[in-house]
CSV table of C-alpha atoms in Angstrom, one decimal:
chain,number,residue,atom,x,y,z
A,1,MET,CA,-47.9,18.2,-1.1
A,2,LYS,CA,-47.2,21.4,-1.3
A,3,SER,CA,-50.7,22.3,-2.4
A,4,ASN,CA,-51.9,20.9,0.6
A,5,LYS,CA,-49.4,22.0,3.0
A,6,LEU,CA,-50.7,25.8,1.5
A,7,SER,CA,-54.2,24.9,2.4
A,8,ASN,CA,-53.5,23.8,5.8
A,9,ALA,CA,-51.9,27.2,6.9
A,10,LEU,CA,-54.6,28.9,4.9
A,11,ILE,CA,-57.3,27.1,7.1
A,12,PRO,CA,-56.6,29.1,10.6
A,13,VAL,CA,-56.0,32.4,8.4
A,14,ILE,CA,-59.4,31.7,7.0
A,15,SER,CA,-61.1,31.0,10.4
A,16,VAL,CA,-59.5,34.2,11.8
A,17,LEU,CA,-60.9,36.3,9.2
A,18,LEU,CA,-64.5,34.6,9.3
A,19,GLY,CA,-64.6,34.7,13.4
A,20,LEU,CA,-63.5,38.3,12.9
A,21,ILE,CA,-66.4,39.0,10.2
A,22,ALA,CA,-68.8,36.9,12.6
A,23,GLY,CA,-68.1,39.6,15.3
A,24,ALA,CA,-68.5,42.4,13.1
A,25,VAL,CA,-71.8,41.2,12.7
A,26,ILE,CA,-73.1,40.6,16.0
A,27,MET,CA,-71.5,44.2,17.0
A,28,VAL,CA,-73.8,45.8,14.0
A,29,ILE,CA,-76.8,43.7,15.4
A,30,SER,CA,-75.9,44.7,18.9
A,31,GLY,CA,-75.8,48.4,17.9
A,32,TYR,CA,-71.8,48.9,18.1
A,33,ASN,CA,-69.7,49.6,15.4
A,34,PRO,CA,-67.5,47.0,14.2
A,35,ALA,CA,-64.8,49.5,12.2
A,36,SER,CA,-64.2,51.4,15.4
A,37,ALA,CA,-63.7,48.4,17.6
A,38,TYR,CA,-61.0,46.7,15.3
A,39,LEU,CA,-59.5,50.4,14.6
A,40,SER,CA,-59.1,50.4,18.5
A,41,ILE,CA,-57.7,47.4,19.2
A,42,PHE,CA,-54.9,48.0,16.3
A,43,GLN,CA,-54.0,51.5,17.5
A,44,MET,CA,-53.9,49.7,21.4
A,45,VAL,CA,-51.8,47.0,20.8
A,46,PHE,CA,-49.5,48.2,17.8
A,47,MET,CA,-49.0,52.4,17.9
A,48,ASP,CA,-49.3,52.6,21.9
A,49,PRO,CA,-45.6,51.1,23.3
A,50,TYR,CA,-47.0,50.2,27.0
A,51,TYR,CA,-50.0,48.0,25.7
A,52,ALA,CA,-48.0,46.6,23.2
A,53,GLY,CA,-45.8,45.3,25.9
A,54,GLU,CA,-48.4,44.0,27.8
A,55,THR,CA,-49.6,42.2,24.9
A,56,PHE,CA,-46.4,40.6,24.8
A,57,VAL,CA,-46.7,39.7,28.9
A,58,THR,CA,-49.9,37.9,28.1
A,59,MET,CA,-48.4,36.3,25.5
A,60,ILE,CA,-45.6,34.4,26.9
A,61,PRO,CA,-47.1,32.0,28.9
A,62,LEU,CA,-49.8,31.4,26.0
A,63,ILE,CA,-46.8,30.2,24.0
A,64,LEU,CA,-45.8,27.8,26.5
A,65,SER,CA,-48.8,26.8,27.4
A,66,GLY,CA,-49.6,26.3,23.6
A,67,LEU,CA,-46.7,24.2,23.3
A,68,SER,CA,-47.7,21.9,26.0
A,69,VAL,CA,-50.7,20.9,24.3
A,70,ALA,CA,-49.5,20.9,20.8
A,71,PHE,CA,-46.5,18.7,21.5
A,72,ALA,CA,-48.9,16.2,23.8
A,73,PHE,CA,-51.1,16.2,20.3
A,74,ARG,CA,-48.2,15.7,18.1
A,75,THR,CA,-47.2,12.6,20.0
A,76,GLY,CA,-51.3,11.4,19.7
A,77,LEU,CA,-52.1,12.6,23.6
A,78,PHE,CA,-54.7,15.2,24.6
A,79,ASN,CA,-52.9,17.3,27.4
A,80,ILE,CA,-56.1,19.0,29.5
A,81,GLY,CA,-53.6,19.0,32.4
A,82,VAL,CA,-51.5,22.1,31.5
A,83,GLU,CA,-53.0,24.7,34.2
A,84,GLY,CA,-52.7,22.0,36.7
A,85,GLN,CA,-48.8,22.1,35.3
A,86,LEU,CA,-48.4,25.2,35.1
A,87,LEU,CA,-49.7,26.2,38.5
A,88,VAL,CA,-47.2,23.7,40.0
A,89,GLY,CA,-44.6,24.8,38.0
A,90,TRP,CA,-45.3,28.3,39.0
A,91,LEU,CA,-45.3,27.5,42.7
A,92,ALA,CA,-41.9,25.6,42.1
A,93,SER,CA,-40.0,28.5,40.4
A,94,VAL,CA,-40.9,31.0,43.1
A,95,ALA,CA,-39.8,28.3,45.9
A,96,ALA,CA,-36.4,28.0,44.2
A,97,ALA,CA,-36.4,31.7,44.0
A,98,LEU,CA,-36.6,32.1,47.6
A,99,ALA,CA,-33.9,29.1,48.3
A,100,VAL,CA,-31.5,30.6,46.5
A,101,PRO,CA,-31.1,34.3,47.4
A,102,ASP,CA,-27.4,34.6,46.7
A,103,LEU,CA,-26.9,32.6,43.6
A,104,PRO,CA,-25.4,34.4,40.7
A,105,LYS,CA,-28.1,35.3,38.6
A,106,ILE,CA,-26.8,34.0,35.6
A,107,LEU,CA,-27.4,30.5,37.3
A,108,ALA,CA,-30.3,31.3,39.4
A,109,ILE,CA,-32.8,32.4,36.3
A,110,PRO,CA,-32.1,29.1,34.9
A,111,PHE,CA,-32.1,27.1,37.7
A,112,CYS,CA,-35.7,28.6,39.2
A,113,ILE,CA,-37.3,27.3,35.2
A,114,LEU,CA,-35.6,24.2,34.9
A,115,VAL,CA,-37.2,23.5,38.5
A,116,ALA,CA,-40.5,24.6,37.2
A,117,ALA,CA,-40.1,22.4,34.4
A,118,VAL,CA,-38.9,19.2,36.3
A,119,ALA,CA,-42.1,20.1,38.8
A,120,GLY,CA,-44.8,20.5,35.6
A,121,GLY,CA,-43.1,17.3,34.2
A,122,LEU,CA,-43.9,15.4,37.3
A,123,TRP,CA,-47.2,16.5,37.0
A,124,GLY,CA,-47.3,15.3,33.6
A,125,PHE,CA,-45.7,12.1,34.8
A,126,ILE,CA,-48.9,10.6,36.3
A,127,PRO,CA,-51.2,10.8,34.1
A,128,GLY,CA,-48.5,9.2,31.4
A,129,LEU,CA,-47.8,6.3,34.2
A,130,LEU,CA,-51.6,5.9,34.5
A,131,LYS,CA,-52.4,5.9,30.6
A,132,ALA,CA,-49.1,3.4,29.6
A,133,ARG,CA,-49.6,1.1,32.5
A,134,PHE,CA,-53.4,1.3,33.1
A,135,HIS,CA,-54.7,2.6,30.1
A,136,VAL,CA,-57.1,5.3,31.8
A,137,HIS,CA,-57.5,7.9,29.7
A,138,GLU,CA,-55.1,11.3,29.8
A,139,VAL,CA,-58.2,13.6,29.6
A,140,ILE,CA,-60.1,12.3,32.7
A,141,THR,CA,-56.7,12.3,34.8
A,142,THR,CA,-55.4,15.5,33.5
A,143,ILE,CA,-58.6,17.1,34.5
A,144,MET,CA,-58.3,15.9,37.6
A,145,MET,CA,-54.9,16.6,38.1
A,146,ASN,CA,-55.7,20.3,37.6
A,147,TYR,CA,-57.9,20.6,40.6
A,148,ILE,CA,-55.2,18.7,42.9
A,149,ALA,CA,-52.9,21.4,41.6
A,150,LEU,CA,-55.2,23.9,42.4
A,151,HIS,CA,-55.8,23.4,46.2
A,152,MET,CA,-52.2,21.7,46.5
A,153,THR,CA,-50.4,25.0,45.8
A,154,ASN,CA,-52.7,26.8,47.8
A,155,ALA,CA,-52.3,24.8,50.9
A,156,ILE,CA,-49.1,25.1,50.4
A,157,ILE,CA,-48.7,28.6,50.6
A,158,ARG,CA,-51.0,28.8,53.2
A,159,ASN,CA,-48.9,26.6,55.7
A,160,PHE,CA,-45.6,27.1,54.5
A,161,LEU,CA,-45.0,30.3,52.1
A,162,PHE,CA,-47.3,32.7,53.2
A,163,ALA,CA,-47.2,36.3,52.8
A,164,LYS,CA,-49.3,39.2,53.4
A,165,GLY,CA,-51.5,40.0,50.9
A,166,GLU,CA,-52.7,36.0,49.9
A,167,HIS,CA,-49.4,35.4,48.5
A,168,THR,CA,-46.0,34.2,48.7
A,169,PRO,CA,-43.0,36.5,49.6
A,170,VAL,CA,-41.5,38.3,46.8
A,171,ILE,CA,-38.6,36.7,45.0
A,172,PRO,CA,-35.1,38.3,45.2
A,173,ASP,CA,-34.0,40.3,42.2
A,174,ASN,CA,-31.2,37.5,41.6
A,175,ALA,CA,-33.9,35.3,39.7
A,176,SER,CA,-36.2,37.7,38.6
A,177,LEU,CA,-36.7,37.8,34.4
A,178,SER,CA,-37.7,42.0,34.9
A,179,SER,CA,-35.8,43.9,32.5
A,180,GLN,CA,-35.5,47.6,33.0
A,181,PHE,CA,-34.3,47.9,29.4
A,182,LEU,CA,-37.7,46.5,28.1
A,183,THR,CA,-39.7,48.2,30.6
A,184,ASP,CA,-38.0,51.8,29.4
A,185,LEU,CA,-38.8,50.8,25.6
A,186,THR,CA,-42.7,50.2,26.3
A,187,THR,CA,-43.1,53.3,28.6
A,188,GLY,CA,-43.6,51.2,31.8
A,189,SER,CA,-44.9,48.2,30.8
A,190,ARG,CA,-44.1,44.4,33.1
A,191,LEU,CA,-42.4,43.0,29.3
A,192,HIS,CA,-39.8,41.1,30.8
A,193,TRP,CA,-37.1,38.2,29.5
A,194,GLY,CA,-39.2,35.7,29.6
A,195,ILE,CA,-40.6,36.4,26.2
A,196,ILE,CA,-37.0,35.1,25.1
A,197,VAL,CA,-37.7,32.0,27.0
A,198,SER,CA,-40.5,31.1,25.4
A,199,LEU,CA,-39.4,31.4,22.1
A,200,ILE,CA,-36.6,29.4,22.8
A,201,GLY,CA,-39.0,26.4,24.5
A,202,ALA,CA,-40.7,27.5,20.7
A,203,PHE,CA,-37.3,26.1,18.9
A,204,VAL,CA,-37.6,23.1,21.4
A,205,MET,CA,-40.4,21.7,20.6
A,206,TRP,CA,-39.3,22.0,16.6
A,207,PHE,CA,-35.9,20.7,17.2
A,208,LEU,CA,-37.2,17.5,19.4
A,209,LEU,CA,-39.7,16.6,17.4
A,210,TRP,CA,-38.4,17.3,13.6
A,211,ARG,CA,-34.6,16.8,14.3
A,212,THR,CA,-34.1,13.9,16.5
A,213,THR,CA,-34.5,10.3,16.2
A,214,LYS,CA,-36.6,10.5,19.9
A,215,GLY,CA,-39.1,13.0,18.6
A,216,PHE,CA,-39.5,10.5,15.4
A,217,GLU,CA,-40.4,7.6,17.8
A,218,LEU,CA,-42.6,9.8,19.7
A,219,ARG,CA,-44.6,10.8,16.2
A,220,ALA,CA,-44.5,7.6,15.2
A,221,VAL,CA,-46.0,6.2,18.3
A,222,GLY,CA,-48.8,9.1,18.0
A,223,TYR,CA,-49.5,8.0,14.6
A,224,ASN,CA,-49.9,4.7,14.8
A,225,PRO,CA,-49.3,2.6,18.3
A,226,ASP,CA,-49.6,-0.9,17.0
A,227,ALA,CA,-47.1,-0.5,14.3
A,228,SER,CA,-44.4,1.4,16.4
A,229,ARG,CA,-44.6,-1.6,18.7
A,230,TYR,CA,-44.3,-3.6,15.7
A,231,ALA,CA,-41.4,-1.8,15.0
A,232,GLY,CA,-39.5,-2.3,18.0
A,233,MET,CA,-40.7,1.1,19.5
A,234,ASN,CA,-41.4,1.1,23.4
A,235,VAL,CA,-45.2,2.6,23.0
A,236,ASN,CA,-46.1,2.7,27.1
A,237,ARG,CA,-42.4,4.4,27.8
A,238,ASN,CA,-43.2,6.9,24.9
A,239,ILE,CA,-46.5,8.2,26.1
A,240,ILE,CA,-45.1,8.7,29.4
A,241,ILE,CA,-41.8,11.2,28.3
A,242,SER,CA,-44.7,12.6,26.1
A,243,LEU,CA,-46.4,13.9,28.6
A,244,VAL,CA,-43.4,14.9,31.1
A,245,ILE,CA,-42.3,17.1,28.1
A,246,ALA,CA,-46.0,18.3,27.5
A,247,GLY,CA,-45.7,19.2,31.3
A,248,ALA,CA,-42.0,20.5,31.3
A,249,PHE,CA,-43.4,23.5,29.0
A,250,ALA,CA,-46.4,24.0,31.0
A,251,GLY,CA,-44.0,24.2,34.2
A,252,ALA,CA,-42.2,26.2,32.1
A,253,ALA,CA,-45.1,28.8,31.5
A,254,GLY,CA,-45.6,29.0,35.4
A,255,SER,CA,-42.2,30.0,36.1
A,256,THR,CA,-42.4,33.2,33.9
A,257,LEU,CA,-45.3,34.3,35.6
A,258,GLY,CA,-43.5,33.7,39.4
A,259,LEU,CA,-40.3,35.0,38.0
A,260,GLY,CA,-41.3,37.9,35.4
A,261,THR,CA,-44.9,38.7,35.5
A,262,TYR,CA,-45.7,38.9,39.3
A,263,HIS,CA,-42.4,38.0,40.9
A,264,PHE,CA,-44.5,35.6,43.9
A,265,MET,CA,-47.1,33.5,44.0
A,266,THR,CA,-50.8,33.9,44.4
A,267,ILE,CA,-53.6,32.0,46.8
A,268,ASN,CA,-55.9,31.2,43.8
A,269,GLY,CA,-59.7,30.9,44.0
A,270,ASP,CA,-59.8,29.6,40.7
A,271,PHE,CA,-57.8,28.4,37.5
A,272,THR,CA,-55.7,31.1,35.7
A,273,GLY,CA,-57.2,30.1,32.4
A,274,ILE,CA,-53.7,30.2,30.7
A,275,GLY,CA,-53.6,26.8,30.5
A,276,PHE,CA,-57.2,25.9,29.2
A,277,ASP,CA,-56.6,28.8,26.4
A,278,GLY,CA,-53.5,27.1,25.2
A,279,ILE,CA,-55.7,24.4,23.9
A,280,ALA,CA,-57.3,27.0,21.4
A,281,VAL,CA,-53.6,28.4,21.3
A,282,ALA,CA,-52.4,24.8,19.6
A,283,LEU,CA,-55.6,24.5,18.0
A,284,LEU,CA,-55.2,27.8,16.0
A,285,GLY,CA,-51.3,27.1,15.6
A,286,LEU,CA,-52.0,24.0,14.2
A,287,ASN,CA,-49.8,22.2,16.6
A,288,THR,CA,-46.6,23.7,15.0
A,289,SER,CA,-44.0,26.0,16.9
A,290,PHE,CA,-44.3,28.8,14.5
A,291,GLY,CA,-48.2,28.9,14.4
A,292,VAL,CA,-48.4,28.3,18.1
A,293,VAL,CA,-46.2,31.7,18.4
A,294,LEU,CA,-48.7,33.5,15.9
A,295,ALA,CA,-51.9,31.5,17.5
A,296,ALA,CA,-50.4,33.3,21.0
A,297,TYR,CA,-50.2,36.7,19.7
A,298,LEU,CA,-53.1,36.9,18.1
A,299,PHE,CA,-55.2,35.6,21.2
A,300,ALA,CA,-52.9,38.2,23.7
A,301,ALA,CA,-53.8,41.2,21.2
A,302,LEU,CA,-57.3,40.7,21.6
A,303,GLU,CA,-57.7,40.3,25.3
A,304,THR,CA,-55.7,43.7,25.5
A,305,GLY,CA,-57.2,45.4,23.0
A,306,GLY,CA,-60.4,44.6,24.7
A,307,ILE,CA,-60.0,47.0,27.0
A,308,SER,CA,-59.9,49.7,24.2
A,309,MET,CA,-63.0,48.0,23.0
A,310,GLN,CA,-64.6,48.8,26.7
A,311,SER,CA,-63.6,52.3,26.1
A,312,LEU,CA,-65.9,52.7,22.9
A,313,GLY,CA,-68.8,51.2,25.7
A,314,ILE,CA,-68.6,47.5,23.8
A,315,PRO,CA,-68.6,44.4,26.5
A,316,ASN,CA,-65.3,43.2,26.8
A,317,ASP,CA,-67.2,39.8,26.6
A,318,LEU,CA,-67.7,40.3,22.9
A,319,VAL,CA,-64.0,39.3,22.6
A,320,GLN,CA,-64.4,36.3,24.1
A,321,VAL,CA,-67.1,35.7,21.7
A,322,ILE,CA,-64.8,36.5,19.1
A,323,ILE,CA,-62.3,34.1,20.2
A,324,ALA,CA,-64.8,31.5,20.8
A,325,LEU,CA,-65.9,32.1,17.0
A,326,ILE,CA,-62.2,31.9,15.6
A,327,ILE,CA,-61.7,28.2,17.4
A,328,PHE,CA,-65.4,26.9,16.1
A,329,PHE,CA,-63.9,27.8,12.2
A,330,VAL,CA,-60.6,26.2,12.6
A,331,ALA,CA,-63.0,23.0,14.3
A,332,SER,CA,-64.8,23.0,11.3
A,333,SER,CA,-61.6,23.1,9.1
A,334,TYR,CA,-63.5,20.2,7.1
A,335,ILE,CA,-65.9,22.8,5.9
A,336,ILE,CA,-63.5,25.1,4.7
A,337,LYS,CA,-61.1,22.5,2.9
A,338,TRP,CA,-64.4,21.5,1.4
A,339,ALA,CA,-65.2,25.0,0.3
A,340,MET,CA,-61.5,25.8,-1.0
A,341,ALA,CA,-61.8,22.5,-2.9
A,342,ARG,CA,-65.2,23.3,-4.9
A,343,LEU,CA,-63.6,26.7,-5.7
A,344,LYS,CA,-60.3,25.3,-6.9
A,345,LYS,CA,-62.1,23.1,-9.2
A,346,GLY,CA,-64.6,25.8,-10.4
A,347,GLY,CA,-67.6,24.7,-8.5
A,348,GLU,CA,-69.9,26.6,-6.5
A,349,VAL,CA,-69.9,26.4,-2.7
A,350,SER,CA,-73.8,25.6,-1.6
């Protein structure tokens, strides 16, 4: 059992290394120096306080988006609707902040985050209900809900919350997650208290899934719906609950954008991409809370470090290629497991 857990934990590590090696090969073929590229990323992300802070800013919504996907995976569902749930949570948090300008900060911030989580949960409820009652596959419905969310939030902003600059009014200070302390600590970055919100979210997912009866029930339904039904569990209700909770995580991710990073919501011409990146984060993090946090940091570091690569004349698209390669190797985990087993037995891997 312990050896299986160790081998499973090594898979994402090996996948990252293989992805970086493959990326280095592509850079060499393209005429770039991979050592200089990776060193520049390391120096920017770890040695420069400003970009270190910006890395955490990028990481915050990625953690919560990854948790949304991971939670659904753990319960046997595939939540492709994180992007839409994030958008409605983003708008809901901003609208809630604008509605309570006089509420004390200690109450306003939790209230706005809760409103965002409820909005995201309601957006997850619809595909959950369709899955439970009519057996409509959640992949189809959640994808469709993404487009509805994108155009619906844009319409609401244009008609009810429009301000100059194609966005909503700026939220009042009482609902802001900004921190002068964190900004000064990182020499002017946008780092805010949303990092605490995301880490609390990771703890909540772990506690709910592994330390509560409801979490056991949700995982059991995901593993085997028929056996769970035979054991007396309400499978349909648990499907709905699972997607509602997954949506709540995504909605909370949106609140960190509205209350922390931007302090308003823009009219979006396209998806943010954060919700879709959450799928890769969950995959690399093996659908565990701790793994999602680490994977989100890696993806954020690569995205932020792409700026340093551009200064060396390396196209930023190459960073996306490296991320895609890492995901490819994670998806090819069977091959990695087979190679590890052959090495363990002393055989040669062909």
